[in-house]
Every structure is written in structure tokens, then in C-alpha cells.
PDB file of C-alpha atoms in Angstrom:
ATOM      1  CA  UNK A   1     -18.526  -2.856   1.579  1.00  0.00           C
ATOM      2  CA  UNK A   2     -14.883  -3.204   0.673  1.00  0.00           C
ATOM      3  CA  UNK A   3     -12.489  -3.596   3.587  1.00  0.00           C
ATOM      4  CA  UNK A   4      -8.699  -3.562   3.469  1.00  0.00           C
ATOM      5  CA  UNK A   5      -6.474  -5.191   6.068  1.00  0.00           C
ATOM      6  CA  UNK A   6      -2.731  -4.608   6.224  1.00  0.00           C
ATOM      7  CA  UNK A   7      -0.221  -6.901   7.864  1.00  0.00           C
ATOM      8  CA  UNK A   8       3.520  -7.375   8.068  1.00  0.00           C
ATOM      9  CA  UNK A   9       4.624  -4.306   9.978  1.00  0.00           C
ATOM     10  CA  UNK A  10       6.998  -4.439  12.885  1.00  0.00           C
ATOM     11  CA  UNK A  11      10.395  -3.495  14.215  1.00  0.00           C
ATOM     12  CA  UNK A  12      13.418  -3.965  11.972  1.00  0.00           C
ATOM     13  CA  UNK A  13      17.020  -2.822  12.122  1.00  0.00           C
ATOM     14  CA  UNK A  14      18.405  -0.365   9.594  1.00  0.00           C
ATOM     15  CA  UNK A  15      19.342  -2.218   6.422  1.00  0.00           C
ATOM     16  CA  UNK A  16      16.767  -4.892   7.062  1.00  0.00           C
ATOM     17  CA  UNK A  17      13.689  -5.923   5.101  1.00  0.00           C
ATOM     18  CA  UNK A  18       9.964  -6.263   5.639  1.00  0.00           C
ATOM     19  CA  UNK A  19       7.104  -7.291   3.415  1.00  0.00           C
ATOM     20  CA  UNK A  20       3.730  -5.682   3.914  1.00  0.00           C
ATOM     21  CA  UNK A  21       0.526  -7.303   2.681  1.00  0.00           C
ATOM     22  CA  UNK A  22      -2.875  -5.824   2.013  1.00  0.00           C
ATOM     23  CA  UNK A  23      -5.870  -8.092   1.600  1.00  0.00           C
ATOM     24  CA  UNK A  24      -9.269  -6.937   0.429  1.00  0.00           C
ATOM     25  CA  UNK A  25     -12.656  -8.349   1.343  1.00  0.00           C
ATOM     26  CA  UNK A  26     -16.044  -7.478  -0.047  1.00  0.00           C
ATOM     27  CA  UNK A  27     -17.257  -6.884  -3.550  1.00  0.00           C
ATOM     28  CA  UNK A  28     -14.888  -5.162  -5.959  1.00  0.00           C
ATOM     29  CA  UNK A  29     -16.379  -4.617  -9.412  1.00  0.00           C
ATOM     30  CA  UNK A  30     -13.303  -2.984 -10.907  1.00  0.00           C
ATOM     31  CA  UNK A  31     -10.284  -1.090  -9.735  1.00  0.00           C
ATOM     32  CA  UNK A  32      -7.972   1.598 -11.048  1.00  0.00           C
ATOM     33  CA  UNK A  33      -5.025   1.262  -8.715  1.00  0.00           C
ATOM     34  CA  UNK A  34      -3.668  -0.083  -5.451  1.00  0.00           C
ATOM     35  CA  UNK A  35      -1.337   2.058  -3.429  1.00  0.00           C
ATOM     36  CA  UNK A  36       0.754   2.152  -0.295  1.00  0.00           C
ATOM     37  CA  UNK A  37       0.978   5.389   1.652  1.00  0.00           C
ATOM     38  CA  UNK A  38       2.742   6.261   4.870  1.00  0.00           C
ATOM     39  CA  UNK A  39       2.357   8.843   7.564  1.00  0.00           C
ATOM     40  CA  UNK A  40       4.373  10.027  10.522  1.00  0.00           C
ATOM     41  CA  UNK A  41       2.895  12.139  13.331  1.00  0.00           C
ATOM     42  CA  UNK A  42       2.619  15.784  12.394  1.00  0.00           C
ATOM     43  CA  UNK A  43       3.098  15.198   8.675  1.00  0.00           C
ATOM     44  CA  UNK A  44       0.811  14.613   5.746  1.00  0.00           C
ATOM     45  CA  UNK A  45       0.216  11.139   4.435  1.00  0.00           C
ATOM     46  CA  UNK A  46       2.486  10.540   1.460  1.00  0.00           C
ATOM     47  CA  UNK A  47       2.372   8.170  -1.463  1.00  0.00           C
ATOM     48  CA  UNK A  48       4.983   5.425  -1.325  1.00  0.00           C
ATOM     49  CA  UNK A  49       4.093   3.215  -4.271  1.00  0.00           C
ATOM     50  CA  UNK A  50       1.210   2.520  -6.632  1.00  0.00           C
ATOM     51  CA  UNK A  51       0.321  -0.282  -9.022  1.00  0.00           C
ATOM     52  CA  UNK A  52      -2.395   0.190 -11.612  1.00  0.00           C
ATOM     53  CA  UNK A  53      -4.869  -2.212 -13.152  1.00  0.00           C
ATOM     54  CA  UNK A  54      -2.475  -2.669 -16.074  1.00  0.00           C
ATOM     55  CA  UNK A  55       0.377  -3.365 -13.641  1.00  0.00           C
ATOM     56  CA  UNK A  56       2.291  -0.187 -14.198  1.00  0.00           C
ATOM     57  CA  UNK A  57       4.059   1.003 -11.072  1.00  0.00           C
ATOM     58  CA  UNK A  58       5.275   4.277  -9.651  1.00  0.00           C
ATOM     59  CA  UNK A  59       7.325   5.051  -6.563  1.00  0.00           C
ATOM     60  CA  UNK A  60       8.231   7.971  -4.373  1.00  0.00           C
ATOM     61  CA  UNK A  61      11.777   9.104  -5.094  1.00  0.00           C
ATOM     62  CA  UNK A  62      12.756   8.300  -1.514  1.00  0.00           C
ATOM     63  CA  UNK A  63      12.011   4.575  -1.948  1.00  0.00           C
ATOM     64  CA  UNK A  64      12.965   3.936  -5.582  1.00  0.00           C
ATOM     65  CA  UNK A  65      15.302   0.994  -5.886  1.00  0.00           C
ATOM     66  CA  UNK A  66      14.505  -0.205  -2.352  1.00  0.00           C
ATOM     67  CA  UNK A  67      10.742  -0.877  -2.329  1.00  0.00           C
ATOM     68  CA  UNK A  68       8.695  -2.994  -4.723  1.00  0.00           C
ATOM     69  CA  UNK A  69       4.922  -3.082  -5.021  1.00  0.00           C
ATOM     70  CA  UNK A  70       3.459  -6.219  -6.549  1.00  0.00           C
ATOM     71  CA  UNK A  71       0.409  -8.365  -6.989  1.00  0.00           C
ATOM     72  CA  UNK A  72       0.523 -11.984  -8.081  1.00  0.00           C
ATOM     73  CA  UNK A  73      -2.919 -12.217  -9.639  1.00  0.00           C
ATOM     74  CA  UNK A  74      -6.295 -10.499  -9.653  1.00  0.00           C
ATOM     75  CA  UNK A  75      -7.469 -11.938  -6.334  1.00  0.00           C
ATOM     76  CA  UNK A  76      -4.177 -11.918  -4.447  1.00  0.00           C
ATOM     77  CA  UNK A  77      -3.122  -9.438  -1.795  1.00  0.00           C
ATOM     78  CA  UNK A  78      -1.007  -6.487  -2.732  1.00  0.00           C
ATOM     79  CA  UNK A  79       2.506  -6.565  -1.360  1.00  0.00           C
ATOM     80  CA  UNK A  80       5.107  -3.968  -0.555  1.00  0.00           C
ATOM     81  CA  UNK A  81       8.571  -5.446  -0.323  1.00  0.00           C
ATOM     82  CA  UNK A  82      10.790  -3.051   1.582  1.00  0.00           C
ATOM     83  CA  UNK A  83      14.545  -3.581   1.483  1.00  0.00           C
ATOM     84  CA  UNK A  84      17.479  -1.569   2.799  1.00  0.00           C
ATOM     85  CA  UNK A  85      15.212   0.078   5.316  1.00  0.00           C
ATOM     86  CA  UNK A  86      16.259   3.352   6.879  1.00  0.00           C
ATOM     87  CA  UNK A  87      15.151   5.027  10.113  1.00  0.00           C
ATOM     88  CA  UNK A  88      13.361   7.642   8.013  1.00  0.00           C
ATOM     89  CA  UNK A  89      11.106   4.892   6.653  1.00  0.00           C
ATOM     90  CA  UNK A  90       9.529   4.638  10.099  1.00  0.00           C
ATOM     91  CA  UNK A  91       5.830   5.386   9.732  1.00  0.00           C
ATOM     92  CA  UNK A  92       2.360   3.929   9.738  1.00  0.00           C
ATOM     93  CA  UNK A  93       1.823   2.374   6.324  1.00  0.00           C
ATOM     94  CA  UNK A  94      -1.652   2.436   4.827  1.00  0.00           C
ATOM     95  CA  UNK A  95      -3.070   0.426   1.981  1.00  0.00           C
ATOM     96  CA  UNK A  96      -5.284   2.231  -0.522  1.00  0.00           C
ATOM     97  CA  UNK A  97      -7.592   0.966  -3.236  1.00  0.00           C
ATOM     98  CA  UNK A  98      -9.180   3.126  -5.908  1.00  0.00           C
ATOM     99  CA  UNK A  99     -12.137   1.005  -7.023  1.00  0.00           C
ATOM    100  CA  UNK A 100     -15.802   0.597  -7.810  1.00  0.00           C
ATOM    101  CA  UNK A 101     -17.887  -1.821  -5.751  1.00  0.00           C
ATOM    102  CA  UNK A 102     -20.602  -2.105  -8.410  1.00  0.00           C
ATOM    103  CA  UNK A 103     -21.126  -1.331 -12.081  1.00  0.00           C
ATOM    104  CA  UNK A 104     -23.099   1.844 -11.397  1.00  0.00           C
ATOM    105  CA  UNK A 105     -21.211   3.232  -8.418  1.00  0.00           C
ATOM    106  CA  UNK A 106     -18.483   5.837  -8.797  1.00  0.00           C
ATOM    107  CA  UNK A 107     -14.905   4.915  -8.067  1.00  0.00           C
ATOM    108  CA  UNK A 108     -13.795   5.833  -4.578  1.00  0.00           C
ATOM    109  CA  UNK A 109     -10.846   5.438  -2.261  1.00  0.00           C
ATOM    110  CA  UNK A 110     -10.793   2.668   0.312  1.00  0.00           C
ATOM    111  CA  UNK A 111      -8.270   2.658   3.162  1.00  0.00           C
ATOM    112  CA  UNK A 112      -6.933   0.147   5.591  1.00  0.00           C
ATOM    113  CA  UNK A 113      -6.307   0.989   9.232  1.00  0.00           C
ATOM    114  CA  UNK A 114      -2.551   0.940   8.825  1.00  0.00           C
ATOM    115  CA  UNK A 115       0.392  -1.064  10.060  1.00  0.00           C
ATOM    116  CA  UNK A 116       3.330   0.396  11.957  1.00  0.00           C
ATOM    117  CA  UNK A 117       6.841   0.001  10.589  1.00  0.00           C
ATOM    118  CA  UNK A 118       9.662   0.989  12.913  1.00  0.00           C
ATOM    119  CA  UNK A 119      13.242   1.024  11.681  1.00  0.00           C
ATOM    120  CA  UNK A 120      15.614   1.306  14.602  1.00  0.00           C
ATOM    121  CA  UNK A 121      18.706  -0.284  16.064  1.00  0.00           C
TER     122      UNK A 121
END
């Protein structure tokens, strides 16, 4: 069973930076993409950034130029570097993995439990 664990959230002042990490445990046969999502109470979870198996990336318009999703190598955590943070970036950030855990299983979404990012002075 694949499990994802996020870390790196916390309280930061507007204009500050944070780096989120997402580590996976368990058997991953292959993956299509890693993603970071965020959610605030009363709103739908929204995509923040995604990185595919061929290392192409895509970002929500609201974070372009400020956030960077990356992965150093195949077995490393996935990171979300967040710069120039704004109060509207406050949310619970979730890690997502679209992957197969065996050759014959279908791809499915795996989710972490989330890490809270609060941007406030």
C-alpha cells in the first residue's frame, strides 16, 4: 500500500517562503504524475502544481512564477518551493500521486493527509 506523508507546512509572514516535501512509502510500480493540491474550508480542493513522469510541469495561474514543483531523482521526495507567499495561499496542502502499485493494477490516486500553510503577519 502506497502512503504519502507531507511535511514543511507552518506559519509564515507575507512575502516569505516555505518548502513542502512529500515522501512516499510502499511499492510503486510506475507513476504518471505527482501533484500538490490545496484546500480551504468551504471550497473545493484545487490543483496547485503537477510534475509528470517525464518531468514536465504545470501550475495554477495563481502561483505561476512563485511556486516550483521539483523532484531530484526517481526515489526522492517531491518538493513544492513556495516563494513570495500571500495570505490567499493559506490552505491545507495535499500531496497526490497518480500511480500503479503493481504491473497488473490500474493507476489510481494516492493522497497524503495534508499539511497546513498559514500566511499571516
